[in-house]
Short mmCIF file of C-alpha atoms in Angstrom, two decimals:
data_model
loop_
_atom_site.label_atom_id
_atom_site.label_comp_id
_atom_site.label_asym_id
_atom_site.label_seq_id
_atom_site.Cartn_x
_atom_site.Cartn_y
_atom_site.Cartn_z
CA UNK A 24 104.54 122.32 91.39
CA UNK A 25 106.25 123.45 94.68
CA UNK A 26 107.64 122.56 98.02
CA UNK A 27 105.85 124.04 101.15
CA UNK A 28 107.46 124.62 104.67
CA UNK A 29 105.37 125.32 107.74
CA UNK A 30 106.99 126.44 110.64
CA UNK A 31 105.33 127.42 114.12
CA UNK A 32 107.91 128.71 116.66
CA UNK A 33 108.67 131.04 119.10
CA UNK A 34 112.00 132.29 117.46
CA UNK A 35 111.91 135.31 114.99
CA UNK A 36 110.52 134.44 111.54
CA UNK A 37 113.54 135.58 109.72
CA UNK A 38 115.75 133.28 111.76
CA UNK A 39 113.40 130.71 110.83
CA UNK A 40 113.58 131.63 107.09
CA UNK A 41 117.43 131.21 107.47
CA UNK A 42 117.08 128.01 109.08
CA UNK A 43 114.94 126.73 106.28
CA UNK A 44 117.88 127.83 103.71
CA UNK A 45 120.56 126.22 106.10
CA UNK A 46 118.43 123.02 105.69
CA UNK A 47 118.42 123.15 101.76
CA UNK A 48 122.18 123.86 101.87
CA UNK A 49 122.92 121.20 104.00
CA UNK A 50 120.78 118.56 101.88
CA UNK A 51 122.95 118.93 98.93
CA UNK A 52 125.39 117.22 100.62
CA UNK A 53 122.99 114.48 101.75
CA UNK A 54 122.25 114.02 98.53
CA UNK A 55 125.42 113.64 97.35
CA UNK A 56 126.40 111.39 99.70
CA UNK A 57 123.34 108.69 99.24
CA UNK A 58 124.97 105.48 98.05
CA UNK A 59 123.04 103.35 94.89
CA UNK A 60 121.08 100.99 97.55
CA UNK A 61 120.00 104.32 99.90
CA UNK A 62 118.49 105.94 97.01
CA UNK A 63 116.33 102.82 95.75
CA UNK A 64 115.13 102.53 98.65
CA UNK A 65 113.93 106.04 98.94
CA UNK A 66 112.24 105.41 95.53
CA UNK A 67 110.88 102.42 96.63
CA UNK A 68 109.17 103.59 99.90
CA UNK A 69 107.91 106.45 97.52
CA UNK A 70 106.36 104.18 95.16
CA UNK A 71 104.72 101.81 98.37
CA UNK A 72 103.19 105.21 99.47
CA UNK A 73 101.66 105.82 96.07
CA UNK A 74 100.30 102.42 95.26
CA UNK A 75 99.25 102.10 98.92
CA UNK A 76 95.43 100.61 98.76
CA UNK A 77 92.51 103.18 99.58
CA UNK A 78 90.94 102.08 103.05
CA UNK A 79 87.47 103.00 102.41
CA UNK A 80 85.40 104.46 99.60
CA UNK A 81 85.26 107.95 101.15
CA UNK A 82 89.19 108.23 100.52
CA UNK A 83 88.28 107.02 96.95
CA UNK A 84 85.97 109.51 96.31
CA UNK A 85 88.44 112.35 97.91
CA UNK A 86 90.98 111.13 95.28
CA UNK A 87 88.83 111.58 92.67
CA UNK A 88 87.48 114.83 93.57
CA UNK A 89 90.94 116.02 94.00
CA UNK A 90 91.45 115.17 90.40
CA UNK A 91 88.55 117.03 89.27
CA UNK A 92 88.73 120.36 91.29
CA UNK A 93 92.50 120.32 90.31
CA UNK A 94 91.07 120.97 86.65
CA UNK A 95 93.73 118.73 85.03
CA UNK A 96 91.36 115.36 85.35
CA UNK A 97 94.19 113.00 85.64
CA UNK A 98 92.93 109.69 87.22
CA UNK A 99 95.82 107.82 86.27
CA UNK A 100 98.16 110.26 87.93
CA UNK A 101 99.22 107.56 90.71
CA UNK A 102 100.29 104.99 87.55
CA UNK A 103 102.25 108.05 85.75
CA UNK A 104 104.03 109.20 88.93
CA UNK A 105 105.24 105.27 89.49
CA UNK A 106 106.32 104.91 85.77
CA UNK A 107 108.39 107.88 86.27
CA UNK A 108 109.65 107.16 89.66
CA UNK A 109 110.82 104.07 88.35
CA UNK A 110 112.79 105.67 85.81
CA UNK A 111 114.71 108.66 88.00
CA UNK A 112 118.39 108.37 89.04
CA UNK A 113 120.50 110.02 91.68
CA UNK A 114 121.99 112.31 88.88
CA UNK A 115 118.55 113.28 88.00
CA UNK A 116 117.30 114.32 91.58
CA UNK A 117 120.45 116.13 92.47
CA UNK A 118 119.80 118.09 88.83
CA UNK A 119 116.59 119.04 89.90
CA UNK A 120 117.21 120.04 93.40
CA UNK A 121 120.37 122.36 92.50
CA UNK A 122 118.04 124.25 89.72
CA UNK A 123 114.54 124.55 91.35
CA UNK A 124 115.21 124.25 95.00
CA UNK A 125 118.66 125.08 96.34
CA UNK A 126 119.11 128.41 97.50
CA UNK A 127 121.97 129.15 95.07
CA UNK A 128 119.89 128.66 91.96
CA UNK A 129 119.01 131.74 89.92
CA UNK A 130 116.14 130.19 88.21
CA UNK A 131 114.20 128.95 91.58
CA UNK A 132 111.70 131.35 93.05
CA UNK A 133 109.91 131.42 96.57
CA UNK A 134 107.25 133.28 98.07
CA UNK A 135 107.48 133.45 102.26
CA UNK A 136 104.91 134.62 104.38
CA UNK A 137 105.72 135.55 107.80
CA UNK A 138 103.30 135.75 110.29
CA UNK A 139 104.17 137.38 113.72
CA UNK A 140 101.98 137.27 116.90
CA UNK A 141 100.76 140.66 118.05
CA UNK A 142 100.82 139.15 121.89
CA UNK A 143 104.46 139.47 123.70
CA UNK A 144 105.75 135.94 124.31
CA UNK A 145 105.72 134.70 128.20
CA UNK A 146 109.11 134.40 129.49
CA UNK A 147 109.72 130.87 130.76
CA UNK A 148 110.78 131.00 134.61
CA UNK A 149 113.27 128.26 135.52
CA UNK A 150 113.46 127.43 139.03
CA UNK A 151 116.32 126.04 140.71
CA UNK A 152 115.74 122.67 142.70
CA UNK A 153 116.43 122.77 146.69
CA UNK A 154 118.18 120.14 146.53
CA UNK A 155 120.86 121.44 144.13
CA UNK A 156 121.64 124.39 146.59
CA UNK A 157 121.92 121.97 149.50
CA UNK A 158 124.65 119.89 147.57
CA UNK A 159 126.40 123.42 146.86
CA UNK A 160 126.58 123.90 150.71
CA UNK A 161 127.78 120.48 151.48
CA UNK A 162 130.42 120.87 148.66
CA UNK A 163 131.79 123.78 150.34
CA UNK A 164 131.44 122.41 153.82
CA UNK A 165 128.78 124.82 155.07
CA UNK A 166 126.29 124.28 157.93
CA UNK A 167 123.36 123.66 155.81
CA UNK A 168 120.50 125.88 157.44
CA UNK A 169 116.65 124.71 157.72
CA UNK A 170 115.32 123.16 154.31
CA UNK A 171 112.29 125.51 154.66
CA UNK A 172 114.78 128.42 154.41
CA UNK A 173 116.58 126.99 151.50
CA UNK A 174 113.53 126.56 149.85
CA UNK A 175 112.28 130.29 150.37
CA UNK A 176 115.39 131.34 149.06
CA UNK A 177 114.62 129.03 145.63
CA UNK A 178 111.31 130.23 145.48
CA UNK A 179 112.68 133.52 144.67
CA UNK A 180 113.77 132.97 141.52
CA UNK A 181 117.03 132.51 139.94
CA UNK A 182 117.54 136.21 139.40
CA UNK A 183 117.31 136.64 142.98
CA UNK A 184 119.17 133.74 144.07
CA UNK A 185 122.54 134.63 144.67
CA UNK A 186 121.39 137.28 147.13
CA UNK A 187 118.97 135.41 149.06
CA UNK A 188 121.75 132.79 149.44
CA UNK A 189 123.99 135.50 150.55
CA UNK A 190 121.70 136.86 153.00
CA UNK A 191 120.79 133.31 154.64
CA UNK A 192 124.68 132.21 154.80
CA UNK A 193 125.42 135.51 156.77
CA UNK A 194 122.97 134.89 159.43
CA UNK A 195 124.97 131.52 159.65
CA UNK A 196 128.03 131.96 162.76
CA UNK A 197 131.46 131.93 161.85
CA UNK A 198 131.19 131.91 158.07
CA UNK A 199 133.94 133.53 156.75
CA UNK A 200 133.86 135.90 153.95
CA UNK A 201 136.48 134.11 151.35
CA UNK A 202 134.63 130.83 151.95
CA UNK A 203 131.70 132.99 151.43
CA UNK A 204 132.19 134.52 148.06
CA UNK A 205 133.82 131.11 146.75
CA UNK A 206 130.00 129.59 147.71
CA UNK A 207 128.07 132.55 145.91
CA UNK A 208 130.05 132.23 142.93
CA UNK A 209 129.23 128.47 142.70
CA UNK A 210 125.20 129.20 143.27
CA UNK A 211 125.65 132.05 140.54
CA UNK A 212 127.07 129.00 138.20
CA UNK A 213 124.20 127.08 139.66
CA UNK A 214 121.55 129.80 138.57
CA UNK A 215 123.51 130.51 135.21
CA UNK A 216 122.89 126.67 134.41
CA UNK A 217 119.46 126.68 134.89
CA UNK A 218 118.82 129.57 132.44
CA UNK A 219 117.89 129.04 128.59
CA UNK A 220 121.05 129.58 126.54
CA UNK A 221 120.50 132.11 123.93
CA UNK A 222 123.10 130.56 121.61
CA UNK A 223 121.58 127.60 119.48
CA UNK A 224 124.35 125.07 118.17
CA UNK A 225 125.04 124.20 114.60
CA UNK A 226 122.50 126.52 113.16
CA UNK A 227 124.55 127.42 110.17
CA UNK A 228 123.74 131.20 110.39
CA UNK A 229 125.64 132.78 113.61
CA UNK A 230 125.09 136.30 115.00
CA UNK A 231 122.93 139.16 113.86
CA UNK A 232 122.56 137.05 110.38
CA UNK A 233 120.15 134.85 112.58
CA UNK A 234 117.52 137.75 112.54
CA UNK A 235 118.17 139.04 109.02
CA UNK A 236 117.36 138.19 105.96
CA UNK A 237 120.28 137.87 103.34
CA UNK A 238 120.34 140.26 100.22
CA UNK A 239 118.00 139.68 97.42
CA UNK A 240 114.74 139.14 99.37
CA UNK A 241 111.98 141.26 98.17
CA UNK A 242 109.72 142.66 101.14
CA UNK A 243 106.34 142.81 99.87
CA UNK A 244 104.74 145.81 101.66
CA UNK A 245 101.62 146.36 99.10
CA UNK A 246 99.79 143.18 98.28
CA UNK A 247 97.25 144.65 96.21
CA UNK A 248 100.36 146.08 94.09
CA UNK A 249 101.97 142.48 94.17
CA UNK A 250 98.84 140.81 92.93
CA UNK A 251 98.46 143.12 90.12
CA UNK A 252 102.04 143.08 89.13
CA UNK A 253 101.80 138.96 89.12
CA UNK A 254 101.19 137.77 85.37
CA UNK A 255 98.08 135.59 85.17
CA UNK A 256 98.99 132.12 84.48
CA UNK A 257 97.31 129.74 82.32
CA UNK A 258 94.15 127.76 83.28
CA UNK A 259 94.44 124.16 84.20
CA UNK A 260 93.27 121.84 81.00
CA UNK A 261 92.60 118.30 81.25
CA UNK A 262 95.79 116.26 80.84
CA UNK A 263 93.98 113.79 78.45
CA UNK A 264 91.46 115.11 75.92
CA UNK A 265 87.96 114.29 78.23
CA UNK A 266 86.13 112.32 75.26
CA UNK A 267 88.65 109.77 75.88
CA UNK A 268 87.58 109.10 79.19
CA UNK A 269 84.06 108.33 78.34
CA UNK A 270 82.45 104.58 79.17
#
């Protein structure tokens, strides 16, 4: 039995693993904060999901074949699960979570598979709307150039926006240098606001920690050696003797 997280993202894989650990640490407080009524609602929702009536014969066949392929032949596992769920308390859940799932546990174990794309990520180009530039010009009392000239300046990309607007306004008659510099500063702020920020709020990990795994994680370099060092687990056995299942 285990818990699995599958995440796909453009973020670094170490950052994603740190986010999972931060999420699990946060869940301790969430479980602590559950009222008796809220906990019972979660239990009942699980019971309803497990006892949901099968929609067709195919679903029923898949369920029974899963019991067979697992090697446990636990055909009555739904009834067993429901029976145990009705007895579970909030303290039981918290104790289980802290022993087997929480990052601070000394008895839990995990394996994390990092798949990194070999293709470089595509850089998203954010385009500032021409109407924003026009509003900026109006706010500084500047004479608005032709719409097509502004659109051409914006089309050059946010990295060239300041230079394009400066060149555009220099060609206007009677533009004071002080007012022009104030305008360029506003345009720079506008361009910066259009770019995606590198800082993610409320991550639970900051700075270099985001892309570095904490101490204690073992990097598996030789997969064959790792498999050879693992102890063989016991083969699955039927939960109840097969003789008792005869019709």
